[in-house]
Amino acid sequence: MAQVTTKDLTTLPVGRLGLIPLESCKDLGQKVNDWLIQWRHERNHPEMDSFAFEGYQRDSYTIDVQNPRFGSGEGKCIISESVRGDDIYILVDVCNYSLTYPIGKFTNLMSPDDHYQDLKRVIGAIGGKARRVNVIMPYLYEGRQSKRNGRESLDCAAALHELISMGVENIITFDAHDARIQNATPLHGFETVQPSYQFIKALLNHEQGLHIDNEHFMIISPDEGSMSRAIYLANILGVDMGMYYKRLDYSKTVNGRHPIAAYEFLGPKLSGKDVILVDDMISSGDTVLKISSLLKERGAGRIYICSTFGLFTDGLQKFDEAHKQGIFDKVLTTNLVYQTPELLQRPYYISCDMSKYIALIIDTLNHDMSVSHLLNPVDRIKRCVNNYMAQYEK
């Protein structure tokens, strides 16, 4: 079956497209809006003048919303224009800790809980008037609390149920910590999207002399949780895959957890091979830096750390020191979450822009067409690698 491109969308749109990027996702939302404007002004459907395409070509698809706060810290949402009958896409970055709000004379940093509440305020302000409400939440709120062990809350599933009860039809997230969380919403749309193609594309655009074959390249998972990501990339690229697992000391408990006794490697010989170390997020960075040092001890060549979400909760100093010591070569993360100016200036950092990908998903869903070809980018990855290898061989 032929793949659908942005110029092949000939079905009627679900409704007039409306894009609501919250303040936490303002920059990414602007880039998505620019792509949508460009593509839709390039199209020329025979039915473009019919009422079904009302508002199809506009100077902007962004709907202005405001989330003011009272002096007590309580908030509300105000939508400045009608959204009746619109197909709404709300973008929110729950990890954007750069935003603040006042409580009296004090200033609070916005937490994931605050961003999630603002998302619900937007949905509440829409008030059921839109034809369809879709939420694009790149980092899934409470995604790390997706399963219950003992007497503890099940926050992610509870949040998803709350959004569905408020009328959300589709929830789109990226690289969910545990993709099985979609079982919490069996009767509504839930997609967890992998940025594998963007990682490969950005890496090959910035690095020269890589040999993407089984003799010179390898994919590594830092733990059991990321093994499926590593297997996926390794199979597409036709290279070997290896992984580390944590051997825990069950005789001790430190801060409620069993300490790590050792990291054990499972996989073929990797001496001399360049490596992609792939994970869903970099939080403190301790794990990926530890694995990188162990890979170097085993004789690995260049090491590229690829992670969908670069949170860097402990700052960048440890990454600066590790790079100076040659423990890794580059770090690649996406712009799906807030990126500090300091991070963007680091010589070892490569940012993977996801705005075009998100715009493609929105454009396709607005025409009520399948996004399966966008969620499985095997052909695009292979074409990207083949073009790179052909250029290198010349």
GROMACS .gro file of C-alpha atoms in nm:
model
  394
    1MET     CA    1   0.000   0.000   0.000
    2ALA     CA    2   0.133   0.340  -0.096
    3GLN     CA    3   0.230   0.564   0.190
    4VAL     CA    4   0.027   0.875   0.257
    5THR     CA    5   0.220   1.200   0.234
    6THR     CA    6   0.119   1.548   0.339
    7LYS     CA    7   0.004   1.619  -0.017
    8ASP     CA    8  -0.214   1.307  -0.050
    9LEU     CA    9  -0.468   1.403   0.218
   10THR     CA   10  -0.779   1.420   0.004
   11THR     CA   11  -1.042   1.314   0.259
   12LEU     CA   12  -1.255   1.572   0.435
   13PRO     CA   13  -1.116   1.708   0.763
   14VAL     CA   14  -1.289   1.608   1.085
   15GLY     CA   15  -1.335   1.975   1.166
   16ARG     CA   16  -1.156   2.305   1.149
   17LEU     CA   17  -0.808   2.249   1.287
   18GLY     CA   18  -0.723   2.421   1.614
   19LEU     CA   19  -0.383   2.407   1.781
   20ILE     CA   20  -0.350   2.497   2.150
   21PRO     CA   21   0.011   2.486   2.268
   22LEU     CA   22   0.024   2.568   2.638
   23GLU     CA   23   0.294   2.805   2.759
   24SER     CA   24   0.506   2.503   2.852
   25CYS     CA   25   0.510   2.394   2.485
   26LYS     CA   26   0.510   2.737   2.318
   27ASP     CA   27   0.829   2.706   2.108
   28LEU     CA   28   0.752   2.354   1.984
   29GLY     CA   29   0.393   2.455   1.913
   30GLN     CA   30   0.507   2.748   1.699
   31LYS     CA   31   0.722   2.520   1.486
   32VAL     CA   32   0.434   2.274   1.445
   33ASN     CA   33   0.206   2.562   1.344
   34ASP     CA   34   0.458   2.681   1.082
   35TRP     CA   35   0.468   2.336   0.920
   36LEU     CA   36   0.089   2.314   0.907
   37ILE     CA   37   0.062   2.660   0.751
   38GLN     CA   38   0.319   2.573   0.485
   39TRP     CA   39   0.164   2.239   0.387
   40ARG     CA   40  -0.195   2.356   0.375
   41HIS     CA   41  -0.115   2.660   0.165
   42GLU     CA   42   0.056   2.428  -0.085
   43ARG     CA   43  -0.258   2.215  -0.131
   44ASN     CA   44  -0.525   2.274  -0.391
   45HIS     CA   45  -0.827   2.046  -0.345
   46PRO     CA   46  -1.114   2.079  -0.595
   47GLU     CA   47  -1.352   2.109  -0.298
   48MET     CA   48  -1.145   2.375  -0.123
   49ASP     CA   49  -1.421   2.634  -0.160
   50SER     CA   50  -1.686   2.411  -0.002
   51PHE     CA   51  -1.808   2.460   0.355
   52ALA     CA   52  -1.638   2.134   0.458
   53PHE     CA   53  -1.300   2.308   0.412
   54GLU     CA   54  -1.399   2.625   0.596
   55GLY     CA   55  -1.094   2.764   0.775
   56TYR     CA   56  -0.865   2.506   0.612
   57GLN     CA   57  -0.604   2.755   0.490
   58ARG     CA   58  -0.525   3.016   0.755
   59ASP     CA   59  -0.235   3.233   0.859
   60SER     CA   60  -0.225   3.052   1.192
   61TYR     CA   61  -0.393   2.750   1.348
   62THR     CA   62  -0.296   2.850   1.700
   63ILE     CA   63  -0.584   2.936   1.934
   64ASP     CA   64  -0.486   3.185   2.199
   65VAL     CA   65  -0.546   3.070   2.555
   66GLN     CA   66  -0.446   3.228   2.884
   67ASN     CA   67  -0.387   3.061   3.219
   68PRO     CA   68  -0.385   3.347   3.470
   69ARG     CA   69  -0.340   3.296   3.844
   70PHE     CA   70  -0.505   3.454   4.143
   71GLY     CA   71  -0.293   3.584   4.429
   72SER     CA   72  -0.363   3.264   4.619
   73GLY     CA   73  -0.201   3.059   4.341
   74GLU     CA   74  -0.533   2.927   4.210
   75GLY     CA   75  -0.570   2.935   3.834
   76LYS     CA   76  -0.816   2.934   3.548
   77CYS     CA   77  -0.816   2.918   3.169
   78ILE     CA   78  -0.959   3.173   2.925
   79ILE     CA   79  -1.001   3.091   2.554
   80SER     CA   80  -1.015   3.404   2.342
   81GLU     CA   81  -1.214   3.267   2.046
   82SER     CA   82  -1.484   3.016   1.961
   83VAL     CA   83  -1.380   2.653   1.921
   84ARG     CA   84  -1.726   2.517   1.845
   85GLY     CA   85  -1.700   2.229   1.597
   86ASP     CA   86  -1.318   2.244   1.586
   87ASP     CA   87  -1.077   1.953   1.590
   88ILE     CA   88  -0.856   2.063   1.881
   89TYR     CA   89  -0.499   1.949   1.952
   90ILE     CA   90  -0.358   2.055   2.290
   91LEU     CA   91   0.020   2.040   2.339
   92VAL     CA   92   0.164   2.034   2.690
   93ASP     CA   93   0.513   1.974   2.832
   94VAL     CA   94   0.466   1.863   3.191
   95CYS     CA   95   0.844   1.868   3.247
   96ASN     CA   96   0.897   2.239   3.176
   97TYR     CA   97   1.037   2.359   3.507
   98SER     CA   98   1.143   2.699   3.368
   99LEU     CA   99   0.796   2.850   3.421
  100THR     CA  100   0.684   3.012   3.745
  101TYR     CA  101   0.372   3.158   3.907
  102PRO     CA  102   0.331   3.381   4.214
  103ILE     CA  103   0.166   3.300   4.545
  104GLY     CA  104   0.156   3.628   4.731
  105LYS     CA  105   0.513   3.748   4.762
  106PHE     CA  106   0.654   3.403   4.682
  107THR     CA  107   0.740   3.252   4.341
  108ASN     CA  108   0.670   2.887   4.264
  109LEU     CA  109   0.831   2.677   3.994
  110MET     CA  110   0.569   2.490   3.793
  111SER     CA  111   0.574   2.117   3.862
  112PRO     CA  112   0.427   1.840   3.645
  113ASP     CA  113   0.118   1.857   3.867
  114ASP     CA  114   0.075   2.228   3.784
  115HIS     CA  115   0.109   2.168   3.410
  116TYR     CA  116  -0.141   1.884   3.427
  117GLN     CA  117  -0.391   2.105   3.608
  118ASP     CA  118  -0.350   2.373   3.340
  119LEU     CA  119  -0.420   2.109   3.075
  120LYS     CA  120  -0.745   2.018   3.250
  121ARG     CA  121  -0.836   2.387   3.274
  122VAL     CA  122  -0.804   2.420   2.896
  123ILE     CA  123  -1.026   2.117   2.843
  124GLY     CA  124  -1.273   2.262   3.092
  125ALA     CA  125  -1.276   2.597   2.912
  126ILE     CA  126  -1.353   2.420   2.583
  127GLY     CA  127  -1.659   2.295   2.765
  128GLY     CA  128  -1.751   2.015   2.525
  129LYS     CA  129  -1.805   2.258   2.236
  130ALA     CA  130  -1.526   2.123   2.017
  131ARG     CA  131  -1.599   1.838   1.777
  132ARG     CA  132  -1.298   1.646   1.905
  133VAL     CA  133  -1.030   1.708   2.168
  134ASN     CA  134  -0.688   1.547   2.129
  135VAL     CA  135  -0.402   1.577   2.378
  136ILE     CA  136  -0.038   1.562   2.269
  137MET     CA  137   0.164   1.507   2.585
  138PRO     CA  138   0.520   1.412   2.477
  139TYR     CA  139   0.632   1.315   2.827
  140LEU     CA  140   0.342   1.117   2.970
  141TYR     CA  141   0.231   1.265   3.301
  142GLU     CA  142   0.324   1.028   3.586
  143GLY     CA  143   0.447   0.781   3.325
  144ARG     CA  144   0.705   0.641   3.567
  145GLN     CA  145   0.424   0.551   3.809
  146SER     CA  146   0.245   0.329   3.559
  147LYS     CA  147   0.216   0.012   3.766
  148ARG     CA  148   0.134  -0.066   4.125
  149ASN     CA  149   0.362  -0.254   4.361
  150GLY     CA  150   0.207  -0.292   4.703
  151ARG     CA  151   0.024  -0.006   4.873
  152GLU     CA  152   0.091   0.280   4.634
  153SER     CA  153  -0.097   0.505   4.396
  154LEU     CA  154  -0.149   0.427   4.029
  155ASP     CA  155  -0.112   0.785   3.913
  156CYS     CA  156  -0.067   0.750   3.536
  157ALA     CA  157  -0.374   0.533   3.479
  158ALA     CA  158  -0.581   0.760   3.706
  159ALA     CA  159  -0.476   1.065   3.502
  160LEU     CA  160  -0.562   0.895   3.172
  161HIS     CA  161  -0.906   0.800   3.303
  162GLU     CA  162  -0.960   1.158   3.415
  163LEU     CA  163  -0.874   1.297   3.071
  164ILE     CA  164  -1.104   1.048   2.900
  165SER     CA  165  -1.388   1.137   3.138
  166MET     CA  166  -1.341   1.503   3.041
  167GLY     CA  167  -1.401   1.421   2.676
  168VAL     CA  168  -1.052   1.366   2.534
  169GLU     CA  169  -1.074   1.138   2.230
  170ASN     CA  170  -0.706   1.072   2.152
  171ILE     CA  171  -0.393   1.086   2.368
  172ILE     CA  172  -0.058   1.096   2.188
  173THR     CA  173   0.263   1.055   2.381
  174PHE     CA  174   0.623   0.972   2.294
  175ASP     CA  175   0.826   0.677   2.414
  176ALA     CA  176   0.609   0.595   2.715
  177HIS     CA  177   0.810   0.452   3.003
  178ASP     CA  178   0.586   0.145   2.988
  179ALA     CA  179   0.377   0.118   2.669
  180ARG     CA  180   0.135  -0.119   2.845
  181ILE     CA  181  -0.022   0.184   3.015
  182GLN     CA  182  -0.238   0.215   2.702
  183ASN     CA  183  -0.441  -0.076   2.844
  184ALA     CA  184  -0.588   0.181   3.084
  185THR     CA  185  -0.783   0.341   2.796
  186PRO     CA  186  -0.902   0.045   2.585
  187LEU     CA  187  -1.191   0.228   2.416
  188HIS     CA  188  -1.010   0.550   2.322
  189GLY     CA  189  -0.715   0.640   2.105
  190PHE     CA  190  -0.371   0.613   2.264
  191GLU     CA  191  -0.046   0.625   2.069
  192THR     CA  192   0.308   0.609   2.202
  193VAL     CA  193   0.544   0.727   1.931
  194GLN     CA  194   0.912   0.636   1.901
  195PRO     CA  195   1.162   0.897   1.772
  196SER     CA  196   1.395   0.633   1.625
  197TYR     CA  197   1.408   0.792   1.280
  198GLN     CA  198   1.487   1.137   1.420
  199PHE     CA  199   1.776   0.994   1.623
  200ILE     CA  200   1.933   0.824   1.322
  201LYS     CA  201   1.876   1.124   1.096
  202ALA     CA  202   2.029   1.372   1.342
  203LEU     CA  203   2.326   1.145   1.414
  204LEU     CA  204   2.410   1.090   1.049
  205ASN     CA  205   2.371   1.462   0.975
  206HIS     CA  206   2.626   1.554   1.242
  207GLU     CA  207   2.877   1.268   1.233
  208GLN     CA  208   3.108   1.155   0.954
  209GLY     CA  209   3.277   0.824   0.886
  210LEU     CA  210   3.030   0.591   1.057
  211HIS     CA  211   3.002   0.237   0.920
  212ILE     CA  212   2.647   0.117   0.986
  213ASP     CA  213   2.706  -0.256   0.956
  214ASN     CA  214   2.745  -0.555   1.183
  215GLU     CA  215   3.124  -0.537   1.182
  216HIS     CA  216   3.151  -0.176   1.299
  217PHE     CA  217   2.831  -0.079   1.476
  218MET     CA  218   2.615  -0.194   1.768
  219ILE     CA  219   2.307  -0.095   1.968
  220ILE     CA  220   2.318  -0.115   2.348
  221SER     CA  221   2.035  -0.111   2.601
  222PRO     CA  222   2.138   0.020   2.946
  223ASP     CA  223   1.880  -0.201   3.122
  224GLU     CA  224   1.598  -0.447   3.067
  225GLY     CA  225   1.339  -0.171   3.028
  226SER     CA  226   1.497  -0.032   2.711
  227MET     CA  227   1.565  -0.368   2.548
  228SER     CA  228   1.270  -0.341   2.305
  229ARG     CA  229   1.398  -0.004   2.179
  230ALA     CA  230   1.744  -0.149   2.119
  231ILE     CA  231   1.607  -0.460   1.946
  232TYR     CA  232   1.395  -0.244   1.715
  233LEU     CA  233   1.687  -0.027   1.605
  234ALA     CA  234   1.930  -0.319   1.578
  235ASN     CA  235   1.692  -0.515   1.353
  236ILE     CA  236   1.631  -0.220   1.122
  237LEU     CA  237   2.002  -0.135   1.093
  238GLY     CA  238   2.107  -0.499   1.065
  239VAL     CA  239   2.355  -0.483   1.353
  240ASP     CA  240   2.409  -0.669   1.681
  241MET     CA  241   2.246  -0.568   2.006
  242GLY     CA  242   2.369  -0.597   2.364
  243MET     CA  243   2.236  -0.501   2.703
  244TYR     CA  244   2.332  -0.450   3.065
  245TYR     CA  245   2.127  -0.564   3.359
  246LYS     CA  246   2.156  -0.463   3.721
  247ARG     CA  247   2.244  -0.738   3.967
  248LEU     CA  248   2.089  -0.625   4.295
  249ASP     CA  249   2.200  -0.699   4.648
  250TYR     CA  250   1.875  -0.826   4.801
  251SER     CA  251   2.036  -0.861   5.145
  252LYS     CA  252   2.040  -0.481   5.189
  253THR     CA  253   1.792  -0.195   5.156
  254VAL     CA  254   1.905   0.164   5.104
  255ASN     CA  255   1.644   0.442   5.084
  256GLY     CA  256   1.376   0.183   5.021
  257ARG     CA  257   1.564   0.009   4.740
  258HIS     CA  258   1.807  -0.279   4.703
  259PRO     CA  259   2.150  -0.142   4.606
  260ILE     CA  260   2.314  -0.241   4.277
  261ALA     CA  261   2.582  -0.503   4.331
  262ALA     CA  262   2.713  -0.501   3.973
  263TYR     CA  263   2.625  -0.431   3.610
  264GLU     CA  264   2.637  -0.746   3.396
  265PHE     CA  265   2.676  -0.734   3.017
  266LEU     CA  266   2.487  -0.965   2.782
  267GLY     CA  267   2.584  -0.960   2.417
  268PRO     CA  268   2.856  -1.028   2.158
  269LYS     CA  269   3.203  -0.880   2.150
  270LEU     CA  270   3.192  -0.503   2.098
  271SER     CA  271   3.562  -0.413   2.091
  272GLY     CA  272   3.628  -0.146   1.828
  273LYS     CA  273   3.261  -0.096   1.742
  274ASP     CA  274   3.081   0.238   1.751
  275VAL     CA  275   2.778   0.224   1.978
  276ILE     CA  276   2.434   0.381   2.018
  277LEU     CA  277   2.323   0.366   2.381
  278VAL     CA  278   1.945   0.411   2.367
  279ASP     CA  279   1.707   0.489   2.654
  280ASP     CA  280   1.374   0.665   2.706
  281MET     CA  281   1.501   0.938   2.939
  282ILE     CA  282   1.805   1.090   3.101
  283SER     CA  283   1.711   1.192   3.453
  284SER     CA  284   2.021   1.234   3.669
  285GLY     CA  285   2.233   1.064   3.402
  286ASP     CA  286   2.411   0.833   3.645
  287THR     CA  287   2.302   0.513   3.468
  288VAL     CA  288   2.395   0.609   3.109
  289LEU     CA  289   2.729   0.753   3.217
  290LYS     CA  290   2.809   0.441   3.419
  291ILE     CA  291   2.717   0.217   3.125
  292SER     CA  292   2.921   0.435   2.890
  293SER     CA  293   3.229   0.395   3.109
  294LEU     CA  294   3.178   0.018   3.118
  295LEU     CA  295   3.146   0.012   2.738
  296LYS     CA  296   3.475   0.200   2.708
  297GLU     CA  297   3.638  -0.057   2.935
  298ARG     CA  298   3.521  -0.324   2.690
  299GLY     CA  299   3.690  -0.142   2.403
  300ALA     CA  300   3.393   0.035   2.244
  301GLY     CA  301   3.469   0.304   1.987
  302ARG     CA  302   3.252   0.612   1.961
  303ILE     CA  303   2.956   0.617   2.200
  304TYR     CA  304   2.636   0.805   2.120
  305ILE     CA  305   2.380   0.839   2.399
  306CYS     CA  306   2.028   0.868   2.249
  307SER     CA  307   1.741   0.949   2.483
  308THR     CA  308   1.396   1.080   2.401
  309PHE     CA  309   1.374   1.304   2.707
  310GLY     CA  310   1.676   1.489   2.836
  311LEU     CA  311   1.576   1.605   3.184
  312PHE     CA  312   1.929   1.641   3.331
  313THR     CA  313   1.790   1.678   3.682
  314ASP     CA  314   2.138   1.700   3.839
  315GLY     CA  315   2.273   1.953   3.590
  316LEU     CA  316   2.536   1.912   3.320
  317GLN     CA  317   2.860   1.911   3.517
  318LYS     CA  318   2.893   1.533   3.531
  319PHE     CA  319   2.833   1.515   3.153
  320ASP     CA  320   3.096   1.785   3.095
  321GLU     CA  321   3.351   1.588   3.296
  322ALA     CA  322   3.260   1.256   3.133
  323HIS     CA  323   3.296   1.406   2.785
  324LYS     CA  324   3.638   1.550   2.871
  325GLN     CA  325   3.743   1.204   2.987
  326GLY     CA  326   3.626   1.053   2.657
  327ILE     CA  327   3.355   0.838   2.816
  328PHE     CA  328   3.105   0.935   2.545
  329ASP     CA  329   3.110   1.134   2.222
  330LYS     CA  330   2.763   1.284   2.174
  331VAL     CA  331   2.431   1.309   2.356
  332LEU     CA  332   2.114   1.321   2.146
  333THR     CA  333   1.776   1.415   2.295
  334THR     CA  334   1.461   1.564   2.145
  335ASN     CA  335   1.297   1.903   2.184
  336LEU     CA  336   0.983   1.735   2.320
  337VAL     CA  337   1.070   1.867   2.666
  338TYR     CA  338   1.226   2.192   2.785
  339GLN     CA  339   1.591   2.240   2.685
  340THR     CA  340   1.803   2.482   2.882
  341PRO     CA  341   2.016   2.736   2.691
  342GLU     CA  342   2.322   2.582   2.857
  343LEU     CA  343   2.238   2.240   2.716
  344LEU     CA  344   2.192   2.373   2.364
  345GLN     CA  345   2.536   2.533   2.379
  346ARG     CA  346   2.722   2.218   2.479
  347PRO     CA  347   2.954   2.099   2.197
  348TYR     CA  348   2.866   1.736   2.261
  349TYR     CA  349   2.488   1.791   2.242
  350ILE     CA  350   2.268   1.723   1.937
  351SER     CA  351   1.903   1.831   1.945
  352CYS     CA  352   1.652   1.623   1.749
  353ASP     CA  353   1.366   1.841   1.624
  354MET     CA  354   1.029   1.664   1.646
  355SER     CA  355   0.806   1.948   1.523
  356LYS     CA  356   0.767   1.818   1.167
  357TYR     CA  357   0.680   1.470   1.294
  358ILE     CA  358   0.414   1.607   1.529
  359ALA     CA  359   0.273   1.825   1.250
  360LEU     CA  360   0.248   1.519   1.024
  361ILE     CA  361   0.056   1.329   1.289
  362ILE     CA  362  -0.182   1.621   1.351
  363ASP     CA  363  -0.237   1.682   0.979
  364THR     CA  364  -0.312   1.314   0.916
  365LEU     CA  365  -0.544   1.272   1.216
  366ASN     CA  366  -0.735   1.587   1.122
  367HIS     CA  367  -0.825   1.411   0.797
  368ASP     CA  368  -0.923   1.102   0.999
  369MET     CA  369  -0.664   0.888   0.824
  370SER     CA  370  -0.436   0.614   0.954
  371VAL     CA  371  -0.106   0.719   1.113
  372SER     CA  372   0.040   0.367   1.112
  373HIS     CA  373   0.289   0.457   0.839
  374LEU     CA  374   0.414   0.743   1.056
  375LEU     CA  375   0.450   0.528   1.368
  376ASN     CA  376   0.670   0.264   1.200
  377PRO     CA  377   0.944   0.450   1.009
  378VAL     CA  378   1.138   0.143   0.892
  379ASP     CA  379   1.161   0.253   0.528
  380ARG     CA  380   1.266   0.608   0.619
  381ILE     CA  381   1.542   0.486   0.849
  382LYS     CA  382   1.678   0.246   0.587
  383ARG     CA  383   1.666   0.512   0.317
  384CYS     CA  384   1.847   0.758   0.544
  385VAL     CA  385   2.123   0.506   0.622
  386ASN     CA  386   2.160   0.397   0.258
  387ASN     CA  387   2.197   0.759   0.143
  388TYR     CA  388   2.458   0.821   0.413
  389MET     CA  389   2.657   0.509   0.327
  390ALA     CA  390   2.644   0.587  -0.045
  391GLN     CA  391   2.775   0.937   0.018
  392TYR     CA  392   3.051   0.802   0.242
  393GLU     CA  393   3.158   0.544  -0.016
  394LYS     CA  394   3.201   0.821  -0.275
   0.00000   0.00000   0.00000
